[in-house]
Amino acid sequence: MQPAKDTLAWMYEKMVTSRRFENAIEKIYMEGKSPVFNMADGPIPGEMHLSDGQEPVAVGVCAHLNPEDVVTATHRPHHQAIAKGVDLKKMAAEIFGKATGLSGGRGGHMHIFDADVNFACSGIIAQGMGPAAGAALSRQIQGKPGVAVSFIGEGAANQGAFHEAMNLAAVWKLPMIVVVEDNAWGISVSKEASTAIQRNSDRAAAYGIPGHYIPGNDPLKIYEVAGEAIERARRGDGPTLIEIETYRLAGHFMGDAEGYRPEGEKDGLFAKDPIPAMRAKLLADGQFTEGELDALENKAQAAVDDAISFARASADPKPEDALTAVFA
């Protein structure tokens, strides 16, 4: 299953949008945080986890999804939010803590929620597994269309929530797909130091469901495998577990010195940056001209510029708003 040209254009544009958005956020995040770094300072306080390098995972999967499909993501969610269609202006405002944000500035970048496109994320490891299974169960019981996709990191596959949700999804044949983004590092702990099995996709056998491993951070291969898994879920044939080798080009969080990485590792990862690699492939295959890809990049940059301008210009929440949207 190879994507049509319009789908390829969408995939490339969303990958570039995610990268350009995070480039802008990275620069703004550091405002007011020097000469002494304090994550509470500047226009974007708090932690910041960038998804540079992991864009193929988001577009390869989300290219097959519709607004009624549910996505749960991790503390590193921007690429998936953008690919799922989350409002970029409102997401930027939420990251800035502004009143015009998706949650009025209450959630920040690790708690992005957009009901219009059924997207949510959390800073708790493997937290999205249960809600994704619940969303899939609700659609199954009510006979409504839609599947649920839970994106998790490779470290989350060692959490109890992963195994509990996978077991129930298999028992009930839920329309659910679990996508493990294997960037090799759980914060500063390598996969080989934390996980007894080389590939988490092999764990699918314990639940009697298909498991797929995709090497090389290849957006087209991800598109192919994800399409088959999502179609399987839509037919009512149950869940699928997919693990994807991807690359975290940034640190775990902004300010991470990354002293745990072996010497030369990051240079090797930058040499495999998926965005220039995809551009080169699209040109080499003759599917796009330089001008067409430049136009997609310009469109992506314009959307990012608009979103950042909107966020900067938006008002801060009123102090009394802290008492709204809470349970008494």
Tab-separated table of C-alpha atoms in Angstrom:
chain	number	residue	atom	x	y	z
A	1	MET	CA	0.000	0.000	0.000
A	2	GLN	CA	1.765	3.132	-1.259
A	3	PRO	CA	0.307	6.581	-0.595
A	4	ALA	CA	-1.082	8.684	-3.413
A	5	LYS	CA	0.648	11.931	-4.330
A	6	ASP	CA	-1.758	14.091	-2.319
A	7	THR	CA	-1.160	11.897	0.723
A	8	LEU	CA	2.604	12.134	0.261
A	9	ALA	CA	2.274	15.904	0.041
A	10	TRP	CA	0.238	15.932	3.266
A	11	MET	CA	2.784	13.725	5.025
A	12	TYR	CA	5.726	15.883	4.003
A	13	GLU	CA	3.936	19.119	4.863
A	14	LYS	CA	2.970	17.867	8.331
A	15	MET	CA	6.503	16.616	9.022
A	16	VAL	CA	7.890	20.020	8.087
A	17	THR	CA	5.183	21.818	10.069
A	18	SER	CA	6.054	19.821	13.171
A	19	ARG	CA	9.781	20.489	12.794
A	20	ARG	CA	9.358	24.202	12.092
A	21	PHE	CA	6.901	24.536	14.973
A	22	GLU	CA	9.298	22.911	17.389
A	23	ASN	CA	12.220	24.968	16.064
A	24	ALA	CA	10.206	28.080	16.917
A	25	ILE	CA	9.158	26.747	20.316
A	26	GLU	CA	12.756	25.761	21.106
A	27	LYS	CA	13.995	29.296	20.437
A	28	ILE	CA	11.203	30.999	22.365
A	29	TYR	CA	11.473	28.569	25.278
A	30	MET	CA	15.010	29.793	25.988
A	31	GLU	CA	13.928	33.442	26.231
A	32	GLY	CA	14.491	34.665	29.775
A	33	LYS	CA	16.283	31.490	30.810
A	34	SER	CA	19.834	32.792	30.682
A	35	PRO	CA	22.448	33.285	31.986
A	36	VAL	CA	21.118	30.884	34.642
A	37	PHE	CA	18.686	28.266	33.324
A	38	ASN	CA	15.428	28.174	35.257
A	39	MET	CA	12.554	26.400	33.554
A	40	ALA	CA	10.060	28.576	35.442
A	41	ASP	CA	11.255	31.706	33.605
A	42	GLY	CA	10.417	33.045	30.163
A	43	PRO	CA	7.255	33.110	28.050
A	44	ILE	CA	7.031	29.291	28.093
A	45	PRO	CA	7.596	28.000	31.635
A	46	GLY	CA	7.855	24.367	32.658
A	47	GLU	CA	9.394	21.379	30.933
A	48	MET	CA	9.551	21.044	27.168
A	49	HIS	CA	9.912	17.740	25.313
A	50	LEU	CA	10.599	17.990	21.589
A	51	SER	CA	9.812	15.336	19.008
A	52	ASP	CA	12.441	16.301	16.415
A	53	GLY	CA	13.250	13.191	14.400
A	54	GLN	CA	10.098	11.264	15.299
A	55	GLU	CA	7.844	12.952	12.740
A	56	PRO	CA	7.559	9.862	10.451
A	57	VAL	CA	5.721	7.950	13.176
A	58	ALA	CA	3.013	10.574	13.418
A	59	VAL	CA	2.332	11.079	9.729
A	60	GLY	CA	2.644	7.422	8.768
A	61	VAL	CA	-0.081	6.456	11.224
A	62	CYS	CA	-2.327	9.528	11.253
A	63	ALA	CA	-2.581	9.618	7.450
A	64	HIS	CA	-5.120	6.799	7.857
A	65	LEU	CA	-7.173	8.392	10.638
A	66	ASN	CA	-10.401	10.374	10.602
A	67	PRO	CA	-11.714	12.930	13.112
A	68	GLU	CA	-13.828	10.251	14.829
A	69	ASP	CA	-10.733	8.145	15.513
A	70	VAL	CA	-9.165	8.643	18.941
A	71	VAL	CA	-5.480	9.276	19.592
A	72	THR	CA	-3.740	9.265	22.958
A	73	ALA	CA	-0.136	10.426	23.054
A	74	THR	CA	2.770	10.965	25.404
A	75	HIS	CA	4.613	13.862	27.019
A	76	ARG	CA	6.324	14.335	23.613
A	77	PRO	CA	3.163	14.980	21.599
A	78	HIS	CA	3.536	17.858	19.127
A	79	HIS	CA	4.172	15.793	15.989
A	80	GLN	CA	1.157	13.582	16.649
A	81	ALA	CA	-1.094	16.495	17.575
A	82	ILE	CA	-0.215	18.257	14.330
A	83	ALA	CA	-0.729	15.093	12.269
A	84	LYS	CA	-4.100	14.443	13.943
A	85	GLY	CA	-5.301	17.923	13.032
A	86	VAL	CA	-5.164	19.714	16.381
A	87	ASP	CA	-5.658	23.459	15.917
A	88	LEU	CA	-2.104	24.814	15.643
A	89	LYS	CA	-2.934	28.318	16.868
A	90	LYS	CA	-4.770	27.061	19.932
A	91	MET	CA	-2.037	24.516	20.648
A	92	ALA	CA	0.628	27.228	20.498
A	93	ALA	CA	-1.445	29.394	22.825
A	94	GLU	CA	-1.841	26.479	25.224
A	95	ILE	CA	1.920	25.965	25.303
A	96	PHE	CA	2.333	29.665	26.090
A	97	GLY	CA	-0.251	29.335	28.890
A	98	LYS	CA	-2.644	31.769	27.240
A	99	ALA	CA	-6.402	32.108	27.665
A	100	THR	CA	-6.970	31.267	23.997
A	101	GLY	CA	-5.285	27.887	24.388
A	102	LEU	CA	-7.023	24.569	23.937
A	103	SER	CA	-7.593	24.359	27.691
A	104	GLY	CA	-7.336	28.029	28.485
A	105	GLY	CA	-3.647	27.691	29.276
A	106	ARG	CA	-4.202	25.180	32.070
A	107	GLY	CA	-2.583	22.148	30.503
A	108	GLY	CA	0.606	23.289	28.830
A	109	HIS	CA	2.481	21.234	26.303
A	110	MET	CA	2.163	17.826	28.057
A	111	HIS	CA	-1.618	18.001	28.430
A	112	ILE	CA	-2.887	18.934	24.987
A	113	PHE	CA	-6.566	18.133	24.553
A	114	ASP	CA	-8.685	18.788	21.475
A	115	ALA	CA	-12.125	17.201	21.545
A	116	ASP	CA	-12.836	18.363	17.989
A	117	VAL	CA	-10.347	15.822	16.633
A	118	ASN	CA	-10.352	13.358	19.575
A	119	PHE	CA	-6.765	13.977	20.657
A	120	ALA	CA	-5.315	13.862	24.163
A	121	CYS	CA	-1.918	13.351	25.763
A	122	SER	CA	-0.418	13.006	29.219
A	123	GLY	CA	2.873	13.332	31.032
A	124	ILE	CA	2.304	10.036	32.873
A	125	ILE	CA	4.089	7.086	31.279
A	126	ALA	CA	1.658	4.656	29.588
A	127	GLN	CA	-1.288	6.687	30.891
A	128	GLY	CA	-2.924	6.803	27.462
A	129	MET	CA	-3.276	3.034	27.168
A	130	GLY	CA	-6.346	2.759	29.388
A	131	PRO	CA	-8.264	5.682	27.851
A	132	ALA	CA	-7.490	4.389	24.357
A	133	ALA	CA	-8.835	0.955	25.267
A	134	GLY	CA	-11.911	2.611	26.782
A	135	ALA	CA	-12.502	4.688	23.666
A	136	ALA	CA	-12.207	1.578	21.506
A	137	LEU	CA	-14.601	-0.310	23.802
A	138	SER	CA	-17.169	2.498	23.669
A	139	ARG	CA	-17.172	2.437	19.902
A	140	GLN	CA	-17.481	-1.315	19.862
A	141	ILE	CA	-20.388	-1.364	22.317
A	142	GLN	CA	-22.242	1.511	20.675
A	143	GLY	CA	-21.560	0.369	17.144
A	144	LYS	CA	-19.989	3.706	16.283
A	145	PRO	CA	-17.238	4.164	13.699
A	146	GLY	CA	-13.713	4.858	14.753
A	147	VAL	CA	-10.591	3.201	16.093
A	148	ALA	CA	-8.264	4.166	18.928
A	149	VAL	CA	-4.515	4.620	18.583
A	150	SER	CA	-2.266	4.842	21.615
A	151	PHE	CA	1.227	6.206	20.998
A	152	ILE	CA	3.709	5.287	23.719
A	153	GLY	CA	7.476	5.245	24.171
A	154	GLU	CA	9.467	2.026	24.366
A	155	GLY	CA	9.912	2.510	28.117
A	156	ALA	CA	6.136	2.574	28.604
A	157	ALA	CA	5.922	-1.034	27.406
A	158	ASN	CA	7.344	-2.025	30.800
A	159	GLN	CA	4.489	-0.394	32.697
A	160	GLY	CA	1.607	-2.401	34.102
A	161	ALA	CA	-0.921	-0.221	32.257
A	162	PHE	CA	0.527	-1.405	28.953
A	163	HIS	CA	-0.006	-5.086	29.731
A	164	GLU	CA	-3.427	-4.645	31.324
A	165	ALA	CA	-4.735	-2.645	28.376
A	166	MET	CA	-3.176	-4.965	25.800
A	167	ASN	CA	-4.710	-8.001	27.470
A	168	LEU	CA	-8.222	-6.539	27.560
A	169	ALA	CA	-7.909	-5.208	24.019
A	170	ALA	CA	-7.037	-8.714	22.843
A	171	VAL	CA	-9.718	-10.454	24.920
A	172	TRP	CA	-12.430	-8.104	23.666
A	173	LYS	CA	-10.981	-7.722	20.128
A	174	LEU	CA	-11.056	-3.962	20.462
A	175	PRO	CA	-10.471	-1.675	17.462
A	176	MET	CA	-7.187	-0.441	18.925
A	177	ILE	CA	-3.666	0.030	17.640
A	178	VAL	CA	-0.714	0.511	19.979
A	179	VAL	CA	2.269	2.284	18.438
A	180	VAL	CA	5.556	2.094	20.342
A	181	GLU	CA	7.991	4.863	19.426
A	182	ASP	CA	11.364	3.272	20.093
A	183	ASN	CA	13.863	6.126	20.252
A	184	ALA	CA	16.210	3.913	22.326
A	185	TRP	CA	16.170	6.136	25.419
A	186	GLY	CA	13.732	6.288	28.337
A	187	ILE	CA	14.908	9.685	29.635
A	188	SER	CA	18.577	8.690	30.189
A	189	VAL	CA	18.157	4.904	30.416
A	190	SER	CA	18.872	2.871	27.313
A	191	LYS	CA	16.383	0.312	26.094
A	192	GLU	CA	18.880	-2.514	26.481
A	193	ALA	CA	19.375	-1.590	30.154
A	194	SER	CA	15.663	-1.528	30.971
A	195	THR	CA	13.889	-4.024	28.741
A	196	ALA	CA	14.369	-7.804	28.795
A	197	ILE	CA	13.304	-8.265	25.175
A	198	GLN	CA	14.928	-6.691	22.139
A	199	ARG	CA	11.688	-5.851	20.361
A	200	ASN	CA	8.474	-4.944	22.148
A	201	SER	CA	6.536	-5.988	19.055
A	202	ASP	CA	7.390	-9.595	19.976
A	203	ARG	CA	5.243	-9.173	23.082
A	204	ALA	CA	2.172	-9.227	20.837
A	205	ALA	CA	2.440	-13.025	20.738
A	206	ALA	CA	1.595	-13.150	24.443
A	207	TYR	CA	-1.800	-11.653	23.622
A	208	GLY	CA	-2.416	-13.591	20.423
A	209	ILE	CA	-2.397	-10.482	18.237
A	210	PRO	CA	-0.228	-9.320	15.321
A	211	GLY	CA	3.021	-7.559	16.154
A	212	HIS	CA	5.139	-5.596	13.689
A	213	TYR	CA	8.580	-4.037	13.963
A	214	ILE	CA	9.525	-1.243	11.542
A	215	PRO	CA	13.223	-0.314	11.351
A	216	GLY	CA	14.769	2.803	9.916
A	217	ASN	CA	12.213	5.504	10.805
A	218	ASP	CA	10.752	5.093	7.300
A	219	PRO	CA	7.494	7.064	6.844
A	220	LEU	CA	6.390	5.026	3.828
A	221	LYS	CA	6.883	1.685	5.569
A	222	ILE	CA	5.085	3.053	8.629
A	223	TYR	CA	2.232	4.139	6.363
A	224	GLU	CA	1.979	0.662	4.873
A	225	VAL	CA	2.018	-1.284	8.144
A	226	ALA	CA	-0.227	1.169	9.991
A	227	GLY	CA	-2.743	1.110	7.166
A	228	GLU	CA	-3.072	-2.658	7.408
A	229	ALA	CA	-3.424	-2.539	11.195
A	230	ILE	CA	-6.034	0.215	11.131
A	231	GLU	CA	-8.039	-1.535	8.419
A	232	ARG	CA	-7.905	-4.720	10.490
A	233	ALA	CA	-9.271	-2.838	13.491
A	234	ARG	CA	-12.046	-1.260	11.421
A	235	ARG	CA	-13.106	-4.740	10.242
A	236	GLY	CA	-13.541	-5.835	13.841
A	237	ASP	CA	-10.550	-8.196	13.849
A	238	GLY	CA	-8.984	-6.697	16.967
A	239	PRO	CA	-5.852	-4.861	18.033
A	240	THR	CA	-2.330	-4.692	16.629
A	241	LEU	CA	0.970	-3.809	18.283
A	242	ILE	CA	3.505	-1.879	16.196
A	243	GLU	CA	6.997	-0.889	17.309
A	244	ILE	CA	8.858	1.682	15.229
A	245	GLU	CA	12.547	2.456	15.364
A	246	THR	CA	12.756	6.240	15.472
A	247	TYR	CA	15.264	8.885	16.484
A	248	ARG	CA	15.141	11.530	19.187
A	249	LEU	CA	17.297	14.314	17.791
A	250	ALA	CA	16.894	16.486	20.891
A	251	GLY	CA	17.412	15.703	24.556
A	252	HIS	CA	14.750	14.201	26.744
A	253	PHE	CA	13.767	17.759	27.678
A	254	MET	CA	15.022	21.238	26.914
A	255	GLY	CA	18.115	21.730	29.051
A	256	ASP	CA	19.096	18.054	28.968
A	257	ALA	CA	22.908	17.872	28.667
A	258	GLU	CA	22.618	14.329	27.214
A	259	GLY	CA	25.782	13.109	28.880
A	260	TYR	CA	24.387	9.586	28.802
A	261	ARG	CA	24.649	9.284	25.010
A	262	PRO	CA	27.727	7.536	23.597
A	263	GLU	CA	30.155	9.827	21.806
A	264	GLY	CA	29.169	10.351	18.194
A	265	GLU	CA	25.629	8.980	18.542
A	266	LYS	CA	23.881	12.266	17.829
A	267	ASP	CA	26.030	12.992	14.790
A	268	GLY	CA	24.913	9.657	13.399
A	269	LEU	CA	21.263	10.442	14.093
A	270	PHE	CA	21.407	13.850	12.430
A	271	ALA	CA	22.854	12.152	9.374
A	272	LYS	CA	19.589	10.157	9.228
A	273	ASP	CA	17.272	13.153	9.740
A	274	PRO	CA	13.985	11.929	8.221
A	275	ILE	CA	12.864	15.235	6.703
A	276	PRO	CA	15.736	15.809	4.265
A	277	ALA	CA	15.698	12.068	3.648
A	278	MET	CA	12.032	12.165	2.619
A	279	ARG	CA	12.568	15.241	0.475
A	280	ALA	CA	15.420	13.513	-1.322
A	281	LYS	CA	13.323	10.392	-1.914
A	282	LEU	CA	10.340	12.319	-3.267
A	283	LEU	CA	12.635	14.126	-5.693
A	284	ALA	CA	14.552	11.008	-6.679
A	285	ASP	CA	11.349	9.118	-7.406
A	286	GLY	CA	10.205	11.942	-9.663
A	287	GLN	CA	6.976	12.412	-7.753
A	288	PHE	CA	7.610	16.061	-6.897
A	289	THR	CA	9.599	18.977	-8.232
A	290	GLU	CA	11.820	21.214	-6.115
A	291	GLY	CA	9.214	23.957	-6.518
A	292	GLU	CA	6.369	21.767	-5.247
A	293	LEU	CA	8.274	20.771	-2.120
A	294	ASP	CA	9.416	24.347	-1.534
A	295	ALA	CA	5.763	25.426	-1.708
A	296	LEU	CA	4.802	22.829	0.910
A	297	GLU	CA	7.609	24.031	3.168
A	298	ASN	CA	6.532	27.652	2.741
A	299	LYS	CA	2.947	26.718	3.588
A	300	ALA	CA	4.136	24.936	6.718
A	301	GLN	CA	6.268	27.900	7.786
A	302	ALA	CA	3.374	30.309	7.269
A	303	ALA	CA	1.117	28.192	9.477
A	304	VAL	CA	3.772	28.125	12.196
A	305	ASP	CA	4.365	31.874	11.983
A	306	ASP	CA	0.622	32.526	12.292
A	307	ALA	CA	0.341	30.194	15.283
A	308	ILE	CA	3.258	31.758	17.145
A	309	SER	CA	1.988	35.283	16.456
A	310	PHE	CA	-1.459	34.305	17.693
A	311	ALA	CA	-0.029	32.821	20.880
A	312	ARG	CA	2.203	35.820	21.628
A	313	ALA	CA	-0.655	38.271	21.068
A	314	SER	CA	-3.194	36.342	23.146
A	315	ALA	CA	-4.148	37.461	26.638
A	316	ASP	CA	-3.066	35.689	29.796
A	317	PRO	CA	-5.810	33.952	31.766
A	318	LYS	CA	-7.532	36.048	34.435
A	319	PRO	CA	-6.659	35.067	38.016
A	320	GLU	CA	-10.285	34.188	38.743
A	321	ASP	CA	-10.228	31.679	35.865
A	322	ALA	CA	-8.211	29.394	38.121
A	323	LEU	CA	-11.475	28.586	39.901
A	324	THR	CA	-13.318	27.495	36.734
A	325	ALA	CA	-13.285	24.075	35.103
A	326	VAL	CA	-12.562	22.354	38.416
A	327	PHE	CA	-14.558	19.779	40.354
A	328	ALA	CA	-15.873	20.968	43.694
